[in-house]
PDB file of C-alpha atoms in Angstrom:
ATOM      1  CA  MET A   1      10.406  95.238 131.900  1.00 79.00           C
ATOM      2  CA  ILE A   2      10.872  91.792 133.618  1.00 83.00           C
ATOM      3  CA  ILE A   3       7.232  92.378 134.716  1.00 83.00           C
ATOM      4  CA  HIS A   4       5.932  92.718 131.567  1.00 86.00           C
ATOM      5  CA  LEU A   5       7.635  89.636 129.950  1.00 91.00           C
ATOM      6  CA  HIS A   6       6.407  87.837 133.241  1.00 89.00           C
ATOM      7  CA  LEU A   7       2.573  88.899 132.107  1.00 89.00           C
ATOM      8  CA  ALA A   8       3.282  87.879 128.507  1.00 93.00           C
ATOM      9  CA  VAL A   9       4.268  84.588 129.406  1.00 95.00           C
ATOM     10  CA  VAL A  10       1.216  84.189 131.765  1.00 93.00           C
ATOM     11  CA  ILE A  11      -0.997  85.271 129.027  1.00 94.00           C
ATOM     12  CA  ILE A  12       0.517  82.809 126.588  1.00 96.00           C
ATOM     13  CA  ILE A  13       0.394  80.122 129.204  1.00 96.00           C
ATOM     14  CA  ILE A  14      -3.529  80.799 129.406  1.00 95.00           C
ATOM     15  CA  GLY A  15      -3.945  80.511 125.650  1.00 96.00           C
ATOM     16  CA  LEU A  16      -1.896  77.450 125.354  1.00 96.00           C
ATOM     17  CA  LEU A  17      -3.854  76.003 128.092  1.00 96.00           C
ATOM     18  CA  ILE A  18      -7.303  76.641 126.360  1.00 95.00           C
ATOM     19  CA  THR A  19      -5.725  75.566 123.051  1.00 96.00           C
ATOM     20  CA  VAL A  20      -4.196  72.366 124.298  1.00 95.00           C
ATOM     21  CA  ASN A  21      -7.535  71.460 126.223  1.00 94.00           C
ATOM     22  CA  HIS A  22      -9.811  71.946 123.075  1.00 95.00           C
ATOM     23  CA  LEU A  23      -7.382  69.859 121.154  1.00 94.00           C
ATOM     24  CA  TYR A  24      -7.483  67.120 123.437  1.00 93.00           C
ATOM     25  CA  ASN A  25     -11.280  67.249 123.398  1.00 91.00           C
ATOM     26  CA  ILE A  26     -11.781  66.910 119.748  1.00 93.00           C
ATOM     27  CA  GLN A  27      -9.059  64.274 119.526  1.00 89.00           C
ATOM     28  CA  LYS A  28      -6.015  65.844 117.735  1.00 92.00           C
ATOM     29  CA  ASN A  29      -3.653  64.179 120.379  1.00 89.00           C
ATOM     30  CA  ARG A  30      -0.671  64.669 118.191  1.00 93.00           C
ATOM     31  CA  THR A  31      -1.001  68.600 117.582  1.00 94.00           C
ATOM     32  CA  ALA A  32      -2.202  68.544 121.617  1.00 93.00           C
ATOM     33  CA  ILE A  33       0.995  66.806 122.533  1.00 94.00           C
ATOM     34  CA  ILE A  34       3.396  69.196 120.390  1.00 95.00           C
ATOM     35  CA  LEU A  35       1.634  72.201 121.966  1.00 96.00           C
ATOM     36  CA  HIS A  36       1.691  70.653 125.630  1.00 95.00           C
ATOM     37  CA  TYR A  37       5.695  70.734 125.115  1.00 96.00           C
ATOM     38  CA  ILE A  38       5.585  74.094 124.046  1.00 96.00           C
ATOM     39  CA  LEU A  39       3.345  74.834 127.192  1.00 96.00           C
ATOM     40  CA  ARG A  40       5.956  73.196 129.271  1.00 96.00           C
ATOM     41  CA  ALA A  41       8.886  75.363 127.944  1.00 96.00           C
ATOM     42  CA  SER A  42       6.614  78.435 128.802  1.00 96.00           C
ATOM     43  CA  PHE A  43       6.207  77.245 132.275  1.00 96.00           C
ATOM     44  CA  VAL A  44      10.129  77.481 132.491  1.00 96.00           C
ATOM     45  CA  ALA A  45       9.874  81.056 131.119  1.00 95.00           C
ATOM     46  CA  ALA A  46       7.314  81.889 133.957  1.00 94.00           C
ATOM     47  CA  VAL A  47       9.100  80.540 136.725  1.00 94.00           C
ATOM     48  CA  LEU A  48      12.437  82.165 135.492  1.00 94.00           C
ATOM     49  CA  SER A  49      10.851  85.756 134.759  1.00 92.00           C
ATOM     50  CA  GLY A  50       8.783  85.443 138.214  1.00 90.00           C
ATOM     51  CA  GLY A  51      11.859  84.693 140.025  1.00 89.00           C
ATOM     52  CA  PHE A  52      13.804  87.473 138.729  1.00 90.00           C
ATOM     53  CA  SER A  53      10.804  89.717 139.445  1.00 86.00           C
ATOM     54  CA  LEU A  54      10.558  88.473 142.727  1.00 84.00           C
ATOM     55  CA  GLY A  55      14.417  89.347 143.306  1.00 81.00           C
ATOM     56  CA  MET A  56      13.531  93.020 142.251  1.00 82.00           C
ATOM     57  CA  GLN A  57      11.120  93.226 145.321  1.00 79.00           C
ATOM     58  CA  PRO A  58      11.481  92.855 149.165  1.00 79.00           C
ATOM     59  CA  VAL A  59      10.078  89.288 150.009  1.00 81.00           C
ATOM     60  CA  SER A  60       7.223  89.434 151.930  1.00 82.00           C
ATOM     61  CA  LEU A  61       4.295  87.065 152.791  1.00 87.00           C
ATOM     62  CA  GLY A  62       2.337  88.282 149.776  1.00 84.00           C
ATOM     63  CA  SER A  63       4.689  87.451 147.242  1.00 86.00           C
ATOM     64  CA  LEU A  64       5.664  83.908 148.843  1.00 89.00           C
ATOM     65  CA  PHE A  65       2.085  83.308 148.600  1.00 91.00           C
ATOM     66  CA  LYS A  66       1.903  84.110 144.946  1.00 90.00           C
ATOM     67  CA  VAL A  67       4.897  81.875 144.527  1.00 91.00           C
ATOM     68  CA  PHE A  68       3.066  79.081 146.082  1.00 94.00           C
ATOM     69  CA  LEU A  69       0.111  79.617 143.866  1.00 94.00           C
ATOM     70  CA  GLY A  70       2.000  80.030 140.918  1.00 93.00           C
ATOM     71  CA  ILE A  71       4.049  76.724 141.154  1.00 95.00           C
ATOM     72  CA  SER A  72       0.848  74.857 142.450  1.00 95.00           C
ATOM     73  CA  SER A  73      -0.994  75.873 139.236  1.00 95.00           C
ATOM     74  CA  ILE A  74       1.876  74.579 137.295  1.00 96.00           C
ATOM     75  CA  GLY A  75       1.429  71.455 138.998  1.00 95.00           C
ATOM     76  CA  LEU A  76      -2.327  71.215 138.385  1.00 95.00           C
ATOM     77  CA  ILE A  77      -2.161  71.861 134.681  1.00 95.00           C
ATOM     78  CA  GLU A  78       0.416  69.136 134.365  1.00 94.00           C
ATOM     79  CA  MET A  79      -1.757  66.721 136.428  1.00 94.00           C
ATOM     80  CA  TYR A  80      -4.870  67.828 134.331  1.00 94.00           C
ATOM     81  CA  PHE A  81      -3.179  67.224 131.158  1.00 93.00           C
ATOM     82  CA  MET A  82      -1.643  63.653 132.066  1.00 92.00           C
ATOM     83  CA  HIS A  83      -4.969  62.745 133.186  1.00 92.00           C
ATOM     84  CA  LYS A  84      -6.663  64.086 129.805  1.00 90.00           C
ATOM     85  CA  SER A  85      -4.502  62.337 127.637  1.00 87.00           C
ATOM     86  CA  LYS A  86      -5.366  58.882 129.330  1.00 87.00           C
ATOM     87  CA  ASN A  87      -9.151  59.887 129.358  1.00 85.00           C
ATOM     88  CA  ASP A  88      -9.231  59.415 133.026  1.00 87.00           C
ATOM     89  CA  THR A  89      -9.903  62.752 134.254  1.00 83.00           C
ATOM     90  CA  PRO A  90     -11.244  63.074 137.918  1.00 89.00           C
ATOM     91  CA  ARG A  91     -14.235  65.105 138.267  1.00 89.00           C
ATOM     92  CA  PHE A  92     -12.714  67.436 140.755  1.00 92.00           C
ATOM     93  CA  LEU A  93      -9.499  68.211 138.935  1.00 92.00           C
ATOM     94  CA  PRO A  94     -10.731  70.815 136.127  1.00 92.00           C
ATOM     95  CA  ALA A  95     -12.796  72.833 138.905  1.00 94.00           C
ATOM     96  CA  LEU A  96      -9.672  72.788 141.100  1.00 94.00           C
ATOM     97  CA  LEU A  97      -7.186  73.900 138.279  1.00 93.00           C
ATOM     98  CA  ILE A  98      -9.785  76.738 137.644  1.00 94.00           C
ATOM     99  CA  ILE A  99      -9.997  77.751 141.348  1.00 95.00           C
ATOM    100  CA  PHE A 100      -6.241  77.784 141.472  1.00 94.00           C
ATOM    101  CA  LEU A 101      -5.562  79.612 138.063  1.00 94.00           C
ATOM    102  CA  GLY A 102      -8.075  82.259 139.129  1.00 94.00           C
ATOM    103  CA  LEU A 103      -6.640  82.519 142.633  1.00 94.00           C
ATOM    104  CA  THR A 104      -3.261  83.050 140.896  1.00 92.00           C
ATOM    105  CA  VAL A 105      -4.101  85.657 138.577  1.00 90.00           C
ATOM    106  CA  ILE A 106      -6.233  87.564 141.155  1.00 89.00           C
ATOM    107  CA  THR A 107      -2.983  87.488 143.523  1.00 90.00           C
ATOM    108  CA  GLY A 108      -0.676  88.615 140.895  1.00 86.00           C
ATOM    109  CA  LEU A 109      -2.845  91.508 139.902  1.00 84.00           C
ATOM    110  CA  ILE A 110      -3.689  92.624 143.426  1.00 85.00           C
ATOM    111  CA  LEU A 111      -0.117  92.123 144.792  1.00 79.00           C
ATOM    112  CA  PRO A 112       2.030  93.440 142.083  1.00 66.00           C
ATOM    113  CA  LEU A 113       4.843  94.462 144.174  1.00 59.00           C
ATOM    114  CA  GLY A 114       3.807  92.060 147.174  1.00 48.00           C
ATOM    115  CA  LEU A 115       2.444  93.048 150.555  1.00 49.00           C
ATOM    116  CA  SER A 116       4.419  93.609 153.582  1.00 49.00           C
ATOM    117  CA  PHE A 117       2.500  92.490 156.606  1.00 49.00           C
TER     118      PHE A 117
END
């Protein structure tokens, strides 16, 4: 049950990420800031549900790698939107964000219960 909640929160995060990015692009900053705060609250829900699902399985190298990728993705999303709100986004940051998000989602789908080495 907690894994379904975690998956739903991840889908909400990706949807909010796309929406907030679009709102910043069309200069709707007030709405983007409000949705950015909602995105931050969903980060807390993702970390909590991921932590609970991690506690339900044996800890392995694969699951620790998923935790690292998840926290790194959250950090990159925050860095990206802080630069985006100030209109000084570095060139490499969107590409790095997409790579980390893709790796996080792929790792989450391939290793749903972790991988023991």
